PDB file as gemmi writes it, atoms N, CA and C in Angstrom:
CRYST1    1.000    1.000    1.000  90.00  90.00  90.00 P 1                      
ATOM      1  N   MET A   1     -14.362 132.428-111.642  1.00  0.00           N  
ATOM      2  CA  MET A   1     -13.902 133.565-112.658  1.00  0.00           C  
ATOM      3  C   MET A   1     -12.363 134.181-111.815  1.00  0.00           C  
ATOM      4  N   ASN A   2     -11.448 134.187-112.416  1.00  0.00           N  
ATOM      5  CA  ASN A   2     -10.263 135.020-111.748  1.00  0.00           C  
ATOM      6  C   ASN A   2      -9.905 136.131-113.034  1.00  0.00           C  
ATOM      7  N   ASP A   3     -10.118 137.421-112.421  1.00  0.00           N  
ATOM      8  CA  ASP A   3      -9.391 138.364-113.215  1.00  0.00           C  
ATOM      9  C   ASP A   3      -8.290 139.144-112.608  1.00  0.00           C  
ATOM     10  N   ASN A   4      -7.269 139.035-113.171  1.00  0.00           N  
ATOM     11  CA  ASN A   4      -5.553 139.101-113.262  1.00  0.00           C  
ATOM     12  C   ASN A   4      -5.332 140.845-113.302  1.00  0.00           C  
ATOM     13  N   LEU A   5      -4.760 141.188-112.240  1.00  0.00           N  
ATOM     14  CA  LEU A   5      -4.378 142.719-112.318  1.00  0.00           C  
ATOM     15  C   LEU A   5      -3.432 142.809-113.176  1.00  0.00           C  
ATOM     16  N   GLU A   6      -2.466 142.214-113.324  1.00  0.00           N  
ATOM     17  CA  GLU A   6      -1.271 142.206-114.256  1.00  0.00           C  
ATOM     18  C   GLU A   6      -1.297 141.061-114.882  1.00  0.00           C  
ATOM     19  N   PRO A   7      -1.159 140.585-116.301  1.00  0.00           N  
ATOM     20  CA  PRO A   7      -0.943 139.556-116.959  1.00  0.00           C  
ATOM     21  C   PRO A   7       0.008 138.773-116.708  1.00  0.00           C  
ATOM     22  N   ILE A   8      -0.474 137.244-116.632  1.00  0.00           N  
ATOM     23  CA  ILE A   8       0.204 136.295-116.480  1.00  0.00           C  
ATOM     24  C   ILE A   8       1.009 135.718-117.512  1.00  0.00           C  
ATOM     25  N   LYS A   9       2.489 135.883-117.750  1.00  0.00           N  
ATOM     26  CA  LYS A   9       3.138 135.268-118.778  1.00  0.00           C  
ATOM     27  C   LYS A   9       3.399 134.119-118.970  1.00  0.00           C  
ATOM     28  N   SER A  10       3.077 133.409-120.139  1.00  0.00           N  
ATOM     29  CA  SER A  10       3.316 132.160-120.450  1.00  0.00           C  
ATOM     30  C   SER A  10       3.637 131.979-121.681  1.00  0.00           C  
ATOM     31  N   SER A  11       4.392 130.772-121.780  1.00  0.00           N  
ATOM     32  CA  SER A  11       4.574 130.453-123.378  1.00  0.00           C  
ATOM     33  C   SER A  11       4.001 130.985-124.396  1.00  0.00           C  
ATOM     34  N   LEU A  12       2.572 130.556-124.073  1.00  0.00           N  
ATOM     35  CA  LEU A  12       1.367 130.336-124.986  1.00  0.00           C  
ATOM     36  C   LEU A  12       0.994 132.060-125.166  1.00  0.00           C  
ATOM     37  N   GLY A  13       1.145 132.925-124.536  1.00  0.00           N  
ATOM     38  CA  GLY A  13       0.796 134.141-124.300  1.00  0.00           C  
ATOM     39  C   GLY A  13       0.278 134.448-123.187  1.00  0.00           C  
ATOM     40  N   ASN A  14      -0.163 135.962-122.751  1.00  0.00           N  
ATOM     41  CA  ASN A  14      -0.605 136.562-121.823  1.00  0.00           C  
ATOM     42  C   ASN A  14      -1.870 136.272-121.402  1.00  0.00           C  
ATOM     43  N   VAL A  15      -2.027 135.766-119.999  1.00  0.00           N  
ATOM     44  CA  VAL A  15      -3.373 135.474-119.277  1.00  0.00           C  
ATOM     45  C   VAL A  15      -3.786 136.693-118.598  1.00  0.00           C  
ATOM     46  N   ASN A  16      -4.956 137.181-119.120  1.00  0.00           N  
ATOM     47  CA  ASN A  16      -5.544 138.071-118.478  1.00  0.00           C  
ATOM     48  C   ASN A  16      -6.260 137.348-117.369  1.00  0.00           C  
ATOM     49  N   SER A  17      -7.103 136.641-117.449  1.00  0.00           N  
ATOM     50  CA  SER A  17      -8.323 136.185-116.770  1.00  0.00           C  
ATOM     51  C   SER A  17      -8.723 134.717-117.130  1.00  0.00           C  
ATOM     52  N   SER A  18      -9.346 134.016-116.401  1.00  0.00           N  
ATOM     53  CA  SER A  18      -9.426 132.656-116.305  1.00  0.00           C  
ATOM     54  C   SER A  18     -10.930 132.514-115.696  1.00  0.00           C  
ATOM     55  N   ILE A  19     -11.496 131.221-116.402  1.00  0.00           N  
ATOM     56  CA  ILE A  19     -12.984 130.712-115.902  1.00  0.00           C  
ATOM     57  C   ILE A  19     -12.672 129.274-115.647  1.00  0.00           C  
ATOM     58  N   GLY A  20     -12.858 128.824-113.906  1.00  0.00           N  
ATOM     59  CA  GLY A  20     -13.143 127.530-113.320  1.00  0.00           C  
ATOM     60  C   GLY A  20     -14.188 127.132-113.145  1.00  0.00           C  
ATOM     61  N   LYS A  21     -14.589 125.741-113.765  1.00  0.00           N  
ATOM     62  CA  LYS A  21     -15.418 124.904-113.581  1.00  0.00           C  
ATOM     63  C   LYS A  21     -15.398 123.744-112.653  1.00  0.00           C  
ATOM     64  N   PHE A  22     -16.458 123.744-111.341  1.00  0.00           N  
ATOM     65  CA  PHE A  22     -16.350 122.555-110.590  1.00  0.00           C  
ATOM     66  C   PHE A  22     -17.965 121.869-110.694  1.00  0.00           C  
ATOM     67  N   LYS A  23     -17.440 120.553-110.055  1.00  0.00           N  
ATOM     68  CA  LYS A  23     -19.013 119.913-109.729  1.00  0.00           C  
ATOM     69  C   LYS A  23     -18.749 119.879-108.112  1.00  0.00           C  
ATOM     70  N   VAL A  24     -19.688 119.711-107.604  1.00  0.00           N  
ATOM     71  CA  VAL A  24     -19.948 119.910-105.953  1.00  0.00           C  
ATOM     72  C   VAL A  24     -20.862 118.708-105.548  1.00  0.00           C  
ATOM     73  N   ASP A  25     -20.371 118.120-104.377  1.00  0.00           N  
ATOM     74  CA  ASP A  25     -21.088 117.117-103.664  1.00  0.00           C  
ATOM     75  C   ASP A  25     -21.603 118.017-102.388  1.00  0.00           C  
ATOM     76  N   CYS A  26     -22.748 118.229-102.477  1.00  0.00           N  
ATOM     77  CA  CYS A  26     -23.094 119.092-101.245  1.00  0.00           C  
ATOM     78  C   CYS A  26     -23.107 118.292 -99.846  1.00  0.00           C  
ATOM     79  N   GLY A  27     -23.517 117.175-100.041  1.00  0.00           N  
ATOM     80  CA  GLY A  27     -23.269 116.098 -99.054  1.00  0.00           C  
ATOM     81  C   GLY A  27     -21.889 115.640 -98.043  1.00  0.00           C  
ATOM     82  N   GLU A  28     -21.104 115.433 -98.930  1.00  0.00           N  
ATOM     83  CA  GLU A  28     -19.965 115.277 -98.588  1.00  0.00           C  
ATOM     84  C   GLU A  28     -18.772 116.683 -98.401  1.00  0.00           C  
ATOM     85  N   GLU A  29     -19.512 118.101 -99.189  1.00  0.00           N  
ATOM     86  CA  GLU A  29     -18.916 119.428 -99.142  1.00  0.00           C  
ATOM     87  C   GLU A  29     -17.685 119.284 -99.737  1.00  0.00           C  
ATOM     88  N   LYS A  30     -17.470 118.470-100.976  1.00  0.00           N  
ATOM     89  CA  LYS A  30     -16.346 118.230-101.838  1.00  0.00           C  
ATOM     90  C   LYS A  30     -16.585 119.266-102.947  1.00  0.00           C  
ATOM     91  N   GLN A  31     -15.529 119.269-103.506  1.00  0.00           N  
ATOM     92  CA  GLN A  31     -15.946 119.768-105.175  1.00  0.00           C  
ATOM     93  C   GLN A  31     -14.750 119.273-105.989  1.00  0.00           C  
ATOM     94  N   ILE A  32     -15.207 118.936-107.134  1.00  0.00           N  
ATOM     95  CA  ILE A  32     -14.260 118.289-107.885  1.00  0.00           C  
ATOM     96  C   ILE A  32     -13.794 119.297-109.073  1.00  0.00           C  
ATOM     97  N   TRP A  33     -12.996 119.823-109.426  1.00  0.00           N  
ATOM     98  CA  TRP A  33     -12.117 121.102-110.264  1.00  0.00           C  
ATOM     99  C   TRP A  33     -12.087 120.153-111.860  1.00  0.00           C  
ATOM    100  N   LEU A  34     -12.910 120.414-112.711  1.00  0.00           N  
ATOM    101  CA  LEU A  34     -13.273 120.022-114.002  1.00  0.00           C  
ATOM    102  C   LEU A  34     -12.236 120.521-114.622  1.00  0.00           C  
ATOM    103  N   ASN A  35     -12.543 121.824-114.712  1.00  0.00           N  
ATOM    104  CA  ASN A  35     -11.285 122.464-116.053  1.00  0.00           C  
ATOM    105  C   ASN A  35     -11.433 123.843-115.825  1.00  0.00           C  
ATOM    106  N   SER A  36     -10.416 124.808-116.539  1.00  0.00           N  
ATOM    107  CA  SER A  36     -10.185 125.773-116.446  1.00  0.00           C  
ATOM    108  C   SER A  36      -9.742 126.421-117.890  1.00  0.00           C  
ATOM    109  N   THR A  37     -10.371 127.866-118.423  1.00  0.00           N  
ATOM    110  CA  THR A  37      -9.907 127.869-119.452  1.00  0.00           C  
ATOM    111  C   THR A  37      -9.201 129.410-119.313  1.00  0.00           C  
ATOM    112  N   TYR A  38      -8.214 129.540-119.934  1.00  0.00           N  
ATOM    113  CA  TYR A  38      -7.272 131.040-119.617  1.00  0.00           C  
ATOM    114  C   TYR A  38      -7.768 131.674-120.980  1.00  0.00           C  
ATOM    115  N   TYR A  39      -7.689 132.996-120.744  1.00  0.00           N  
ATOM    116  CA  TYR A  39      -7.945 134.150-121.903  1.00  0.00           C  
ATOM    117  C   TYR A  39      -6.957 135.243-121.590  1.00  0.00           C  
ATOM    118  N   SER A  40      -7.065 135.759-122.878  1.00  0.00           N  
ATOM    119  CA  SER A  40      -5.963 136.975-123.451  1.00  0.00           C  
ATOM    120  C   SER A  40      -6.495 138.157-122.800  1.00  0.00           C  
ATOM    121  N   GLN A  41      -7.945 138.284-122.447  1.00  0.00           N  
ATOM    122  CA  GLN A  41      -8.494 139.423-122.028  1.00  0.00           C  
ATOM    123  C   GLN A  41      -8.824 139.307-120.886  1.00  0.00           C  
ATOM    124  N   SER A  42      -9.521 140.404-120.332  1.00  0.00           N  
ATOM    125  CA  SER A  42     -10.007 140.496-118.678  1.00  0.00           C  
ATOM    126  C   SER A  42     -11.527 139.742-118.949  1.00  0.00           C  
ATOM    127  N   MET A  43     -12.206 139.324-118.012  1.00  0.00           N  
ATOM    128  CA  MET A  43     -13.517 139.204-117.850  1.00  0.00           C  
ATOM    129  C   MET A  43     -13.875 137.711-118.687  1.00  0.00           C  
ATOM    130  N   GLY A  44     -12.901 136.824-119.058  1.00  0.00           N  
ATOM    131  CA  GLY A  44     -13.267 135.542-119.679  1.00  0.00           C  
ATOM    132  C   GLY A  44     -13.593 135.988-121.366  1.00  0.00           C  
ATOM    133  N   ARG A  45     -12.635 137.367-121.640  1.00  0.00           N  
ATOM    134  CA  ARG A  45     -12.856 137.332-123.164  1.00  0.00           C  
ATOM    135  C   ARG A  45     -11.735 137.232-123.873  1.00  0.00           C  
ATOM    136  N   GLY A  46     -11.671 137.390-125.004  1.00  0.00           N  
ATOM    137  CA  GLY A  46     -10.333 137.261-126.044  1.00  0.00           C  
ATOM    138  C   GLY A  46     -10.288 135.948-126.575  1.00  0.00           C  
ATOM    139  N   LYS A  47      -8.927 135.559-126.836  1.00  0.00           N  
ATOM    140  CA  LYS A  47      -8.419 134.476-127.269  1.00  0.00           C  
ATOM    141  C   LYS A  47      -8.215 133.696-126.215  1.00  0.00           C  
ATOM    142  N   ILE A  48      -8.255 132.060-126.358  1.00  0.00           N  
ATOM    143  CA  ILE A  48      -8.268 131.365-125.732  1.00  0.00           C  
ATOM    144  C   ILE A  48      -7.069 130.801-125.408  1.00  0.00           C  
ATOM    145  N   ILE A  49      -6.277 131.034-124.599  1.00  0.00           N  
ATOM    146  CA  ILE A  49      -4.777 130.782-124.657  1.00  0.00           C  
ATOM    147  C   ILE A  49      -4.215 129.281-124.143  1.00  0.00           C  
ATOM    148  N   THR A  50      -4.955 128.544-123.331  1.00  0.00           N  
ATOM    149  CA  THR A  50      -5.068 127.249-122.725  1.00  0.00           C  
ATOM    150  C   THR A  50      -5.956 126.924-122.278  1.00  0.00           C  
ATOM    151  N   GLU A  51      -5.967 125.581-122.059  1.00  0.00           N  
ATOM    152  CA  GLU A  51      -7.112 125.130-121.146  1.00  0.00           C  
ATOM    153  C   GLU A  51      -6.644 123.634-120.275  1.00  0.00           C  
ATOM    154  N   THR A  52      -7.220 123.927-119.088  1.00  0.00           N  
ATOM    155  CA  THR A  52      -6.451 122.075-118.299  1.00  0.00           C  
ATOM    156  C   THR A  52      -8.048 121.520-117.771  1.00  0.00           C  
ATOM    157  N   THR A  53      -7.860 120.294-117.652  1.00  0.00           N  
ATOM    158  CA  THR A  53      -8.479 119.607-116.957  1.00  0.00           C  
ATOM    159  C   THR A  53      -7.927 118.766-116.096  1.00  0.00           C  
ATOM    160  N   PRO A  54      -7.951 119.317-114.710  1.00  0.00           N  
ATOM    161  CA  PRO A  54      -7.193 118.730-113.469  1.00  0.00           C  
ATOM    162  C   PRO A  54      -7.792 117.500-112.664  1.00  0.00           C  
ATOM    163  N   ASN A  55      -9.186 117.613-112.805  1.00  0.00           N  
ATOM    164  CA  ASN A  55     -10.337 116.897-112.285  1.00  0.00           C  
ATOM    165  C   ASN A  55      -9.864 116.329-110.802  1.00  0.00           C  
ATOM    166  N   ASP A  56      -9.387 117.404-110.258  1.00  0.00           N  
ATOM    167  CA  ASP A  56      -8.680 117.516-108.684  1.00  0.00           C  
ATOM    168  C   ASP A  56     -10.051 117.708-107.844  1.00  0.00           C  
ATOM    169  N   VAL A  57      -9.901 116.780-106.829  1.00  0.00           N  
ATOM    170  CA  VAL A  57     -10.874 116.802-105.873  1.00  0.00           C  
ATOM    171  C   VAL A  57     -10.626 117.744-104.667  1.00  0.00           C  
ATOM    172  N   GLN A  58     -11.428 118.536-104.154  1.00  0.00           N  
ATOM    173  CA  GLN A  58     -10.872 119.032-103.163  1.00  0.00           C  
ATOM    174  C   GLN A  58     -11.973 119.473-102.081  1.00  0.00           C  
ATOM    175  N   TYR A  59     -11.581 119.629-100.526  1.00  0.00           N  
ATOM    176  CA  TYR A  59     -12.255 119.595 -99.977  1.00  0.00           C  
ATOM    177  C   TYR A  59     -11.930 121.129 -98.702  1.00  0.00           C  
ATOM    178  N   PRO A  60     -12.805 122.299 -99.588  1.00  0.00           N  
ATOM    179  CA  PRO A  60     -12.810 123.250 -98.930  1.00  0.00           C  
ATOM    180  C   PRO A  60     -12.753 123.640 -97.450  1.00  0.00           C  
ATOM    181  N   LYS A  61     -12.261 124.353 -96.763  1.00  0.00           N  
ATOM    182  CA  LYS A  61     -12.272 124.420 -95.149  1.00  0.00           C  
ATOM    183  C   LYS A  61     -13.184 125.815 -95.045  1.00  0.00           C  
ATOM    184  N   PRO A  62     -14.419 125.604 -93.681  1.00  0.00           N  
ATOM    185  CA  PRO A  62     -14.987 126.822 -93.691  1.00  0.00           C  
ATOM    186  C   PRO A  62     -14.088 128.354 -93.728  1.00  0.00           C  
ATOM    187  N   LYS A  63     -14.916 129.066 -93.766  1.00  0.00           N  
ATOM    188  CA  LYS A  63     -14.021 130.456 -94.384  1.00  0.00           C  
ATOM    189  C   LYS A  63     -13.382 130.671 -95.450  1.00  0.00           C  
ATOM    190  N   GLU A  64     -12.970 129.490 -96.240  1.00  0.00           N  
ATOM    191  CA  GLU A  64     -12.236 129.785 -97.310  1.00  0.00           C  
ATOM    192  C   GLU A  64     -12.910 130.212 -98.275  1.00  0.00           C  
ATOM    193  N   VAL A  65     -12.651 130.942 -99.522  1.00  0.00           N  
ATOM    194  CA  VAL A  65     -13.594 131.239-100.766  1.00  0.00           C  
ATOM    195  C   VAL A  65     -14.149 130.405-101.373  1.00  0.00           C  
ATOM    196  N   GLY A  66     -13.531 129.193-101.488  1.00  0.00           N  
ATOM    197  CA  GLY A  66     -14.054 127.766-102.236  1.00  0.00           C  
ATOM    198  C   GLY A  66     -15.067 127.371-101.354  1.00  0.00           C  
ATOM    199  N   TYR A  67     -15.244 127.070-100.081  1.00  0.00           N  
ATOM    200  CA  TYR A  67     -15.959 126.812 -99.332  1.00  0.00           C  
ATOM    201  C   TYR A  67     -17.325 127.756 -99.260  1.00  0.00           C  
ATOM    202  N   ILE A  68     -17.179 128.953 -99.464  1.00  0.00           N  
ATOM    203  CA  ILE A  68     -18.343 129.906 -98.978  1.00  0.00           C  
ATOM    204  C   ILE A  68     -19.274 129.532-100.398  1.00  0.00           C  
ATOM    205  N   VAL A  69     -18.460 129.962-101.717  1.00  0.00           N  
ATOM    206  CA  VAL A  69     -19.189 129.705-102.836  1.00  0.00           C  
ATOM    207  C   VAL A  69     -19.938 128.147-102.909  1.00  0.00           C  
ATOM    208  N   MET A  70     -19.222 127.554-102.628  1.00  0.00           N  
ATOM    209  CA  MET A  70     -19.663 126.063-102.523  1.00  0.00           C  
ATOM    210  C   MET A  70     -21.053 125.887-101.455  1.00  0.00           C  
ATOM    211  N   LYS A  71     -20.847 126.446-100.595  1.00  0.00           N  
ATOM    212  CA  LYS A  71     -22.155 126.403 -99.720  1.00  0.00           C  
ATOM    213  C   LYS A  71     -23.398 127.306-100.146  1.00  0.00           C  
ATOM    214  N   PHE A  72     -22.780 128.714-100.783  1.00  0.00           N  
ATOM    215  CA  PHE A  72     -24.112 129.414-101.732  1.00  0.00           C  
ATOM    216  C   PHE A  72     -24.560 128.294-102.398  1.00  0.00           C  
ATOM    217  N   ALA A  73     -24.005 127.518-103.465  1.00  0.00           N  
ATOM    218  CA  ALA A  73     -24.698 127.074-104.484  1.00  0.00           C  
ATOM    219  C   ALA A  73     -25.432 126.221-103.767  1.00  0.00           C  
ATOM    220  N   CYS A  74     -24.935 124.962-102.941  1.00  0.00           N  
ATOM    221  CA  CYS A  74     -25.827 123.969-102.491  1.00  0.00           C  
ATOM    222  C   CYS A  74     -27.203 124.847-101.784  1.00  0.00           C  
ATOM    223  N   ASP A  75     -26.793 125.669-101.123  1.00  0.00           N  
ATOM    224  CA  ASP A  75     -28.203 126.079-100.403  1.00  0.00           C  
ATOM    225  C   ASP A  75     -29.112 126.609-101.053  1.00  0.00           C  
ATOM    226  N   ASN A  76     -28.612 127.188-102.505  1.00  0.00           N  
ATOM    227  CA  ASN A  76     -29.756 127.226-103.330  1.00  0.00           C  
ATOM    228  C   ASN A  76     -29.956 126.672-104.382  1.00  0.00           C  
ATOM    229  N   ALA A  77     -29.577 125.742-104.327  1.00  0.00           N  
ATOM    230  CA  ALA A  77     -29.889 124.566-105.237  1.00  0.00           C  
ATOM    231  C   ALA A  77     -31.447 123.910-105.421  1.00  0.00           C  
ATOM    232  N   ARG A  78     -31.706 123.924-106.442  1.00  0.00           N  
ATOM    233  CA  ARG A  78     -33.488 123.594-106.757  1.00  0.00           C  
ATOM    234  C   ARG A  78     -33.522 122.196-107.442  1.00  0.00           C  
TER     235      ARG A  78                                                      
END                                                                             
């Protein structure tokens, strides 16, 4: 989740927050960005402004936020 300090203006409306969903491969330390949903209010609330489905493969580097989150998820997977 991203919560913007200031709204990001778009042609569809002001974006105040977004929620991204990822699929993780713990063995290869990669993540696939499945989708993002952009909202008119903070904390993923309000009207959905737009949605994207990038299906982008990423290999986050150690010390990057994406890597730390991925590592936490992998270490705590059941």
